[in-house]
Each structure stands twice: as C-alpha cells, then as structure tokens.
Short mmCIF file of C-alpha atoms in Angstrom, two decimals:
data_model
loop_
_atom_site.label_atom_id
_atom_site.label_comp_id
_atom_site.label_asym_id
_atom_site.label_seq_id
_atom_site.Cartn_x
_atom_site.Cartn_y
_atom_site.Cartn_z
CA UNK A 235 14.43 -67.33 -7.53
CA UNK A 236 17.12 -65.29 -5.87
CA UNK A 237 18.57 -67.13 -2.96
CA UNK A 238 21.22 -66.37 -0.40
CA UNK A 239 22.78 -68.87 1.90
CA UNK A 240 25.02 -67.74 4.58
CA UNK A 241 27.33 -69.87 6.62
CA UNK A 242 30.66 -69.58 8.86
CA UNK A 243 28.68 -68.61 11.95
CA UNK A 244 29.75 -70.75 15.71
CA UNK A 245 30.76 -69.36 18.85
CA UNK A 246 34.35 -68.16 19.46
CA UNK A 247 35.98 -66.95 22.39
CA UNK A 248 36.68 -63.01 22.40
CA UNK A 249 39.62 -61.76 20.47
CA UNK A 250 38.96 -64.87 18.06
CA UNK A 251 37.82 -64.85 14.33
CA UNK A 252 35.24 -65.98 12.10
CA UNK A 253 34.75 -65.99 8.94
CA UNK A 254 31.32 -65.35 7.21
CA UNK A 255 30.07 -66.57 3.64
CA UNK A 256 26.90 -65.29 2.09
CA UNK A 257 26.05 -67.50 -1.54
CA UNK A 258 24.39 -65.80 -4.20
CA UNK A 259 22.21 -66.60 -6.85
CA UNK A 260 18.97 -66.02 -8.88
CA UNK A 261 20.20 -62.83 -9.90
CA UNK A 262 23.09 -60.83 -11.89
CA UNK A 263 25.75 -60.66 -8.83
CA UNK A 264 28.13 -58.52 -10.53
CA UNK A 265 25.18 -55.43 -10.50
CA UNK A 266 24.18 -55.90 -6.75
CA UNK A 267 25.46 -54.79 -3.61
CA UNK A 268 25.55 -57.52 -0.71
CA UNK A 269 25.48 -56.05 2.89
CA UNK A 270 25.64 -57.86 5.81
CA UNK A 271 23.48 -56.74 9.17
CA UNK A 272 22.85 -58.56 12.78
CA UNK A 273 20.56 -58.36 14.96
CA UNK A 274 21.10 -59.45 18.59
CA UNK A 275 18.07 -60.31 20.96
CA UNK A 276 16.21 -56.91 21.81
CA UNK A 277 18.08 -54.89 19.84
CA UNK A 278 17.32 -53.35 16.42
CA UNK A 279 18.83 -54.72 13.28
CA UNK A 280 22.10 -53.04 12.78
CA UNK A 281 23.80 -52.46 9.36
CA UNK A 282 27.66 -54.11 9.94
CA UNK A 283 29.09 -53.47 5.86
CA UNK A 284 28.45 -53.52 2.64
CA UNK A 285 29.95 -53.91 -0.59
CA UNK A 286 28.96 -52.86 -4.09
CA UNK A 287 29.64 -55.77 -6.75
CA UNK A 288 30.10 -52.93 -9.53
CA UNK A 289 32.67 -50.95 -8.07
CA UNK A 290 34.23 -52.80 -5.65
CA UNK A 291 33.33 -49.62 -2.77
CA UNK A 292 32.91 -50.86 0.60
CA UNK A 293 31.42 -49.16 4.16
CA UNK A 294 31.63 -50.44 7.66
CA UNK A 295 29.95 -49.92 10.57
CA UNK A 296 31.99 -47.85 13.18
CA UNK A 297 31.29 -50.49 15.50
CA UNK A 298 33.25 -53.07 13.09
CA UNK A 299 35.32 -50.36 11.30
CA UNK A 300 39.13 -51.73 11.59
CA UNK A 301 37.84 -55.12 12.55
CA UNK A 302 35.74 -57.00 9.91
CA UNK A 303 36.68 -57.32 5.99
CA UNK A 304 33.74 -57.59 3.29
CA UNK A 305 35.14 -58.91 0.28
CA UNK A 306 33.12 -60.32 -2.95
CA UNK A 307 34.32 -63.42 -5.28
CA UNK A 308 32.52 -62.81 -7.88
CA UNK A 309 33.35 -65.91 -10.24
CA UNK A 310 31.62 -67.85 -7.15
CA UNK A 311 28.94 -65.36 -6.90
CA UNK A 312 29.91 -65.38 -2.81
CA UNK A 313 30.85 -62.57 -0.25
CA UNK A 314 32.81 -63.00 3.11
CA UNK A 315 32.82 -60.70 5.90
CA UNK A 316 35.90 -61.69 8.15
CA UNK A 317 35.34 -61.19 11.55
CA UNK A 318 38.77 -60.59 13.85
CA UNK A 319 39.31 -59.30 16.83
CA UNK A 320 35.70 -59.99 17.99
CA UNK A 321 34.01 -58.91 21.20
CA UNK A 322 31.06 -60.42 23.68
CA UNK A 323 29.20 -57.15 22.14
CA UNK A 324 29.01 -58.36 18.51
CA UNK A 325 27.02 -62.23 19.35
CA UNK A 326 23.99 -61.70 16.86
CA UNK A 327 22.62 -63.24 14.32
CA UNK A 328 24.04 -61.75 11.43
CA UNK A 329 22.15 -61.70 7.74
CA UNK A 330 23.70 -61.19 3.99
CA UNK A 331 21.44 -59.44 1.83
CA UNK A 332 20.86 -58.14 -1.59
CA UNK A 333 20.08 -54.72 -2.83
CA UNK A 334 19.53 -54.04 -6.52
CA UNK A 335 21.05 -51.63 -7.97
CA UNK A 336 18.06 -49.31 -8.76
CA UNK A 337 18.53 -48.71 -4.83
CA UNK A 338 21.92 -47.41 -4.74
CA UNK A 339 20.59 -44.13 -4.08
CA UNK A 340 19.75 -45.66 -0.62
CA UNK A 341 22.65 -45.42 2.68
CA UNK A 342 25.26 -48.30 1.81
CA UNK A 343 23.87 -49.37 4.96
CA UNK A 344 19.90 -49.04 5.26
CA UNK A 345 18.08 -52.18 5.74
CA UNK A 346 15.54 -50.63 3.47
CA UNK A 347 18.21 -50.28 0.03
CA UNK A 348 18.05 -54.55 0.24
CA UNK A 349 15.19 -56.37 -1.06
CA UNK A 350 16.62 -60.10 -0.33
CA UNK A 351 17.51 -61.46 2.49
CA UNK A 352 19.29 -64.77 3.91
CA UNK A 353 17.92 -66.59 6.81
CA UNK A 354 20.86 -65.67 9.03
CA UNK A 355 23.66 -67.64 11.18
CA UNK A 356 24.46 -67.35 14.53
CA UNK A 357 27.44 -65.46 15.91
CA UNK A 358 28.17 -66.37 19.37
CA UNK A 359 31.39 -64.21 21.11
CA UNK A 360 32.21 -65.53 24.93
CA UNK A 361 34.03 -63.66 27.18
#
C-alpha cells in the first residue's frame, strides 16, 4: 500500500522558516518523483516543486523559486521542502505526492503526473 505522511507544518511569523517532510513507502522511491502542491481556501491547488528520485532534477514554482529547497533522502525514503523567507501569501495546506515514473512525460508540476497523495499539513504564515 503506498503511503505518504507529511509533517513539519505550524504557523510562523513572516520572514520565518519551516521545514516540510513527506515519508514514503509502498513503492520503489528511488523511480518516483515526489512533488509537493498547496492549496489555500478558495484557491486552486497550486504545484510548489518537484523532484525526480532518478535524476536528482528539480522545478519550482516561480512563486517559491529562490525561496523553498526540495531535497530527497533516499536511504530514508523521505523528501523535505524547506520553506525560508515565507510570506502571509503562501498559508495553505500543502500536500507531498507521488508520480510514477510512466508519467514523467507529464509537467514536473501537473497535479495530474501524481497518482498518490498525502493527507496534507497546515502551513500557517502571519503577518
């Protein structure tokens, strides 16, 4: 059963940091890409990154581009996004999710290239 857990989310005042974890398993790790997305209330889900367990590639957002860090341990089958410098603008709940690799013809970045999904943690940015 593939599973992903993510955790690291809280509320932090802007210009603060957070760091997000996203735990894998059920499936080979090293073949998938993991992407992270948020949604915020009334707002479409947005793609933030995403990194490819194969080749190590990574995109961003241009919201987040210069900002967050995706990077994948893959001995503990986990992936972080680090979140610095954040803004009121980025509070959302943000998801991990898997896409196999059959998909990677798919934008690093399109909800529809991921067929698992974590239930999500809250980011919460004051001002």
């Amino acid at each position: 059963e593939v599973q992903l857990v993510e955790s690291g989310g809280g509320l932090v005042q802007a210009g603060g940091s957070l760091r997000l974890s996203c735990a894998a398993s059920g499936f080979t790790f090293d073949d998938y890409t993991i992407g992270w997305f948020r949604q915020a209330p009334g707002k479409d889900r947005e793609g933030v990154s995403s990194i490819s367990n194969s080749d190590g590639s990574a995109y961003y957002a241009d919201s987040v581009r210069g900002r967050f860090t995706i990077s994948s341990d893959n001995a503990k089958n986990t992936v972080y996004l680090q979140m610095n410098s954040l803004k009121p603008e980025d509070t959302a709940v943000y998801y991990c999710a898997a896409a196999p690799p059959q998909n990677s013809w798919l934008f690093a970045l399109s909800s529809s290239r991921f067929d698992h999904w974590g239930q999500g943690t809250q980011v919460t940015v004051s001002s």
